[in-house]
CSV table of C-alpha atoms in Angstrom, one decimal:
chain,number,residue,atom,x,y,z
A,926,UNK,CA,106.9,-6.4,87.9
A,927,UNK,CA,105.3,-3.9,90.6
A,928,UNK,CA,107.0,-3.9,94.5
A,929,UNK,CA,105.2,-2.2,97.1
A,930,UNK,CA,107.7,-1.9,100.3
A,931,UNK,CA,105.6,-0.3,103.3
A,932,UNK,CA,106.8,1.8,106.1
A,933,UNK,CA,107.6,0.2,109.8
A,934,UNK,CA,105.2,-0.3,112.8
A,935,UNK,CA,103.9,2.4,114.1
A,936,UNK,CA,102.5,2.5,117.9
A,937,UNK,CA,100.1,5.9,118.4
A,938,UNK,CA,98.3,6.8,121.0
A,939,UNK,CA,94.8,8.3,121.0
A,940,UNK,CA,93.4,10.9,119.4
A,941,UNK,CA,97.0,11.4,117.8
A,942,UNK,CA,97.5,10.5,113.4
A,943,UNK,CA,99.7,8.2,111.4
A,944,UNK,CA,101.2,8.2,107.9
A,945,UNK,CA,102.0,4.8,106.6
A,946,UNK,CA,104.0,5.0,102.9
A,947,UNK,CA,104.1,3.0,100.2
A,948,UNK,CA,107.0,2.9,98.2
A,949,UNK,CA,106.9,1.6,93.9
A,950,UNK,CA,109.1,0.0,92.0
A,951,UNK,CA,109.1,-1.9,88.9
A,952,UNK,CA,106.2,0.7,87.2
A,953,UNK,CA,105.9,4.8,88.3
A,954,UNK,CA,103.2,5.5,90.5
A,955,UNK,CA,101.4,7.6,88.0
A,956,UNK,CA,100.8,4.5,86.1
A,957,UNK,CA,99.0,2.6,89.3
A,958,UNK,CA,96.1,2.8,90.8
A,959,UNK,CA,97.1,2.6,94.6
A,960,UNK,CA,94.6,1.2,97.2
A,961,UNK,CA,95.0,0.6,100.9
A,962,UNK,CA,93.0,-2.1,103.3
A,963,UNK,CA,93.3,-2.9,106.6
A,964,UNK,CA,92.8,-5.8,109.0
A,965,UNK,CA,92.4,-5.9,112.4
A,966,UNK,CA,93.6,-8.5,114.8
A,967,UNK,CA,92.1,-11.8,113.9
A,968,UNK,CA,89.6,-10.0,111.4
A,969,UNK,CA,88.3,-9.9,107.9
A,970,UNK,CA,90.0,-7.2,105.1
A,971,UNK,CA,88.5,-3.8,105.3
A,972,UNK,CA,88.8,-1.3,101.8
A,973,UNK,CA,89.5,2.3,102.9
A,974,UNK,CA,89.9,4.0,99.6
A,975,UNK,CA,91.6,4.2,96.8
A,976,UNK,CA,92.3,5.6,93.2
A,977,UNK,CA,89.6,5.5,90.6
A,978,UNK,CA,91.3,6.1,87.0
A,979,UNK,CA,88.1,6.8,85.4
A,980,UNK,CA,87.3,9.7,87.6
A,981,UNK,CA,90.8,10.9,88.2
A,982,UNK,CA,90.0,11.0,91.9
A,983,UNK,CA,91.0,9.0,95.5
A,984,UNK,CA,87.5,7.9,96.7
A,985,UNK,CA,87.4,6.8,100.5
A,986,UNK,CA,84.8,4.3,101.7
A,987,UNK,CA,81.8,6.3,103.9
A,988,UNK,CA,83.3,4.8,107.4
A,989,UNK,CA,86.7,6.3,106.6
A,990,UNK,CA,85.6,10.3,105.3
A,991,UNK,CA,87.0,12.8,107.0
A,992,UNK,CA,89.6,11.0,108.7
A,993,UNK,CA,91.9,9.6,106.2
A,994,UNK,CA,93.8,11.6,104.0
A,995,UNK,CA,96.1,9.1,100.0
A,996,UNK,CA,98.2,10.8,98.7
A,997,UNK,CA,101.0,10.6,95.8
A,998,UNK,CA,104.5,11.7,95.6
A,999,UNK,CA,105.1,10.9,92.1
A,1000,UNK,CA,109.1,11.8,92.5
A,1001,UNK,CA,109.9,9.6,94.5
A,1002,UNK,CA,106.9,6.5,93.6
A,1003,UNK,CA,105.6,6.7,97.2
A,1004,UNK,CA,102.0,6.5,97.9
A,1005,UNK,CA,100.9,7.6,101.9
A,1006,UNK,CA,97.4,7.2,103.9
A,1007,UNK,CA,97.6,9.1,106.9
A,1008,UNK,CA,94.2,8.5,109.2
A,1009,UNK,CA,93.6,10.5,111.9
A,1010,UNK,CA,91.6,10.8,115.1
A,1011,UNK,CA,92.7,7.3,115.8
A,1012,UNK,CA,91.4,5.1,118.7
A,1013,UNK,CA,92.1,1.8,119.6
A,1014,UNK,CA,89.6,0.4,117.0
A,1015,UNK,CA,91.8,1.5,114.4
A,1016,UNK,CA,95.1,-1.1,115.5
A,1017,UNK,CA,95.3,-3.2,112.5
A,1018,UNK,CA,97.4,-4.3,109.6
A,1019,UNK,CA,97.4,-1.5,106.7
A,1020,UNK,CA,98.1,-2.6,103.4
A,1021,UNK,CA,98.6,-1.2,100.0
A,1022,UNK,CA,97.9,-2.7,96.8
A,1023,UNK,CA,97.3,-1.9,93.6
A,1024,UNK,CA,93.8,-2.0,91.6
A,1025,UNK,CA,93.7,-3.7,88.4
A,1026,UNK,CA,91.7,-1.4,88.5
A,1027,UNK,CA,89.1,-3.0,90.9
A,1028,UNK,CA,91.3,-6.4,92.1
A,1029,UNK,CA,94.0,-6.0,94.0
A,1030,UNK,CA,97.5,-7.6,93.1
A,1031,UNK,CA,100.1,-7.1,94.2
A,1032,UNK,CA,99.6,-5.8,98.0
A,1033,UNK,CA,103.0,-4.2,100.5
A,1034,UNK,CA,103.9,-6.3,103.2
A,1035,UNK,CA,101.6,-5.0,105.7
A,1036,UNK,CA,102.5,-2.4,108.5
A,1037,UNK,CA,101.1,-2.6,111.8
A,1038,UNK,CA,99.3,0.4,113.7
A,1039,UNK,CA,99.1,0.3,117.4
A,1040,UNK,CA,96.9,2.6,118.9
A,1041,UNK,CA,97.4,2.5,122.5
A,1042,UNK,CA,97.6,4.9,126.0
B,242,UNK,CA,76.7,-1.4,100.8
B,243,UNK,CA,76.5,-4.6,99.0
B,244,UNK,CA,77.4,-7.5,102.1
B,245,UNK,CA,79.6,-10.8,101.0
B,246,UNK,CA,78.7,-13.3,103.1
B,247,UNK,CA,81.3,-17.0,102.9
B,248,UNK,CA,80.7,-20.2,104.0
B,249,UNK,CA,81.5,-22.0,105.5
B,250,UNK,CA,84.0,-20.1,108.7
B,251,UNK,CA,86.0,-23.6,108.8
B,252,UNK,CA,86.8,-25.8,106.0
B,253,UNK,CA,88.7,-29.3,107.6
B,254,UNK,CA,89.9,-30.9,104.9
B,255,UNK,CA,92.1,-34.0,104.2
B,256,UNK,CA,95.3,-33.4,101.9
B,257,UNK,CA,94.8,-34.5,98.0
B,258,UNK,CA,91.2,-33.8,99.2
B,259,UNK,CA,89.2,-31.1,97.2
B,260,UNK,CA,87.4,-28.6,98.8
B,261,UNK,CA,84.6,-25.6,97.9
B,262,UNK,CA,84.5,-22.5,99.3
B,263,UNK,CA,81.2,-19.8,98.9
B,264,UNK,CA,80.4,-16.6,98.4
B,265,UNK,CA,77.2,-14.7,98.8
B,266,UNK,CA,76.4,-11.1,97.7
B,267,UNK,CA,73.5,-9.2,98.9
B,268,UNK,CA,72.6,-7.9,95.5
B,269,UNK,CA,74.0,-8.7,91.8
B,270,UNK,CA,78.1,-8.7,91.6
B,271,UNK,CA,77.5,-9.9,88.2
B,272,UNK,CA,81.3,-11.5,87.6
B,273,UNK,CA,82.8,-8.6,89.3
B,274,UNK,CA,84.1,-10.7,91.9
B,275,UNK,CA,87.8,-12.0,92.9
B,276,UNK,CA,89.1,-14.6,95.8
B,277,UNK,CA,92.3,-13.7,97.1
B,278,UNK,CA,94.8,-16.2,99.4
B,279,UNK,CA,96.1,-15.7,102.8
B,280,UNK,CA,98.4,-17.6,105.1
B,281,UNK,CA,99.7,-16.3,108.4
B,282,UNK,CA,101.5,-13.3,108.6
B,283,UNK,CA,101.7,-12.5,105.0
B,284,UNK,CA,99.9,-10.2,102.4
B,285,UNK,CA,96.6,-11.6,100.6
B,286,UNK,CA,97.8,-12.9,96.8
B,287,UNK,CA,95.1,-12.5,94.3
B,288,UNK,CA,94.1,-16.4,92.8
B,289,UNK,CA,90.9,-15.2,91.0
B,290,UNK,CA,89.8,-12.1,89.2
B,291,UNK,CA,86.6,-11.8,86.9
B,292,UNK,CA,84.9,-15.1,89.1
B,293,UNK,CA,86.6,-17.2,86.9
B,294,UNK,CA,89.3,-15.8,85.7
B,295,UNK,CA,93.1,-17.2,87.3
B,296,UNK,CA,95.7,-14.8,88.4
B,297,UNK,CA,99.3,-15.0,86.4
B,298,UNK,CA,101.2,-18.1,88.6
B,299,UNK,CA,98.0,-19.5,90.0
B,300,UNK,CA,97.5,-23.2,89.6
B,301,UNK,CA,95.0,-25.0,87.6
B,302,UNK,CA,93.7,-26.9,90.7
B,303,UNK,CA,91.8,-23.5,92.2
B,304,UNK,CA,89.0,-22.6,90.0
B,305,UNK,CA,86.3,-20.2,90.8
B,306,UNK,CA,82.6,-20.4,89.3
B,307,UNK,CA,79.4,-18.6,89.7
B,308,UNK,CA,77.3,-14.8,88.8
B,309,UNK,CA,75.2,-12.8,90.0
B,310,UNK,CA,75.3,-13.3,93.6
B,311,UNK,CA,76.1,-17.2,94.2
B,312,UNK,CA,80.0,-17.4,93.5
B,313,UNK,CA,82.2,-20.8,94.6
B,314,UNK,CA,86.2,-21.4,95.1
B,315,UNK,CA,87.4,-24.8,94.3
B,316,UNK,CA,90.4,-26.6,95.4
B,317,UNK,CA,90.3,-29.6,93.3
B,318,UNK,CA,93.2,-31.5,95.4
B,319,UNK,CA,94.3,-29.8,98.7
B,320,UNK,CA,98.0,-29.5,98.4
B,321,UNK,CA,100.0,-29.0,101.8
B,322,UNK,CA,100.7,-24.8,100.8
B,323,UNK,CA,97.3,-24.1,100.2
B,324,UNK,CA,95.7,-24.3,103.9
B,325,UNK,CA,94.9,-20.9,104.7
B,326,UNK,CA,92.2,-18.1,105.2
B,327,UNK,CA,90.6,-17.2,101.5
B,328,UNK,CA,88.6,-14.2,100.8
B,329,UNK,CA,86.3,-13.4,98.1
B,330,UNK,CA,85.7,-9.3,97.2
B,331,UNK,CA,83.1,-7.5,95.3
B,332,UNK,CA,84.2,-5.0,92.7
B,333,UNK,CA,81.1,-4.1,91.2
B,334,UNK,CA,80.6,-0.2,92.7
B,335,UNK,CA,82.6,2.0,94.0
B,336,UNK,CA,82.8,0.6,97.4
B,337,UNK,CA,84.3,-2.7,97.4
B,338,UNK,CA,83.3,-4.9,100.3
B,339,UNK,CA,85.3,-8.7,101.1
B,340,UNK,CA,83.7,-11.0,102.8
B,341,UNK,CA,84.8,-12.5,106.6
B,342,UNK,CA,86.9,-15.2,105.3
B,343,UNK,CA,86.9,-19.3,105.3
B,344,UNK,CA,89.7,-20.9,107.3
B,345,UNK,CA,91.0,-24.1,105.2
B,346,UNK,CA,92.5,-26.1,107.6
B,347,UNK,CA,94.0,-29.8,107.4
B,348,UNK,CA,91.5,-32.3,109.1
């Protein structure tokens, strides 16, 4: 079965970028379609992109463009999302998880941005 | 951007109780539509996939109903592990969109 172990707490201040990973096992990455989502404080889930295997592409949702970045490293399993240009707004939990393809299951433990001066 | 609205915020209900959680989309989901589990401090675990569908592990006491853009959870007999926040999500474009949540909590 698939095991998504994420990176540690980060605490950023602002303006500056983080890159969260995501690290497989139990299936290669190449077989999975990664997705990540993120919760703020006391808040709903938020979808900020993810892989679409019909289209071959990552496909980001409007509010994210231009400042996140998913990526792959297939030799090692490990999926990243690196968002930039981050302000206090962006503290939340950041998850990954993988689409089946359009469900999510199962989802990384969660790792914690801090954006803070 | 298609909107999921839940209802209601707060669920109090008594244990062995059953309880029914909704889902509104703005437009037509048609059954793309899932409900996903979440207790403090942990990940969201996927119940129900397809509207109706359970996820491998979940038990026969949560059920999920509905189409288009009406869409209903059910609990049939509140167990003490299943107080939590649940979430239902749209799949049906591109941009997938979860609603706010409903809080089950014990009354």
């Amino acid at each position: 079965q698939v095991q998504l172990v994420q990176s540690g707490a980060e605490v950023k201040k602002p303006g500056a970028s983080v890159k969260v990973s995501c690290k497989v096992s139990g299936y290669t990455l190449t077989e999975l379609s990664m997705h990540w989502v993120r919760q703020a404080p006391g808040k709903g889930l938020e979808w900020m992109g993810g892989f679409d295997p019909e289209d071959g592409e990552t496909i980001y949702a409007q509010k994210f463009q231009g400042r996140v970045t998913m990526t792959e490293d297939t030799s090692t399993d490990t999926a990243y999302m690196e968002l930039s240009s981050l302000r206090s707004e962006d503290t939340a939990v950041y998850y990954c998880a993988i689409g089946i393809p359009e469900w999510f299951d199962p989802w990384g433990q969660g790792t914690l941005v801090t954006v803070s001066s | 951007e298609i909107v999921m609205t839940q209802s209601p915020a707060t669920l109090s209900v008594s244990p062995g109780e059953r309880a029914t959680l909704s889902c509104r989309a703005s437009q037509s989901v048609s059954s793309n539509l899932a409900w996903y589990q979440q207790k403090p401090g942990q990940a969201p675990r996927l119940l129900i996939y397809g509207a109706s569908t359970r996820a491998t592990g979940i038990p026969a006491r949560f059920s999920g109903s509905g189409s288009g853009t009406e869409f209903t959870l059910t609990i049939s007999s509140l167990q003490s592990e299943d107080f939590a926040v649940y979430y239902c999500q749209q799949y049906n474009n591109w941009l997938k969109t979860f609603g706010q949540g409903t809080k089950v909590e014990i009354k």
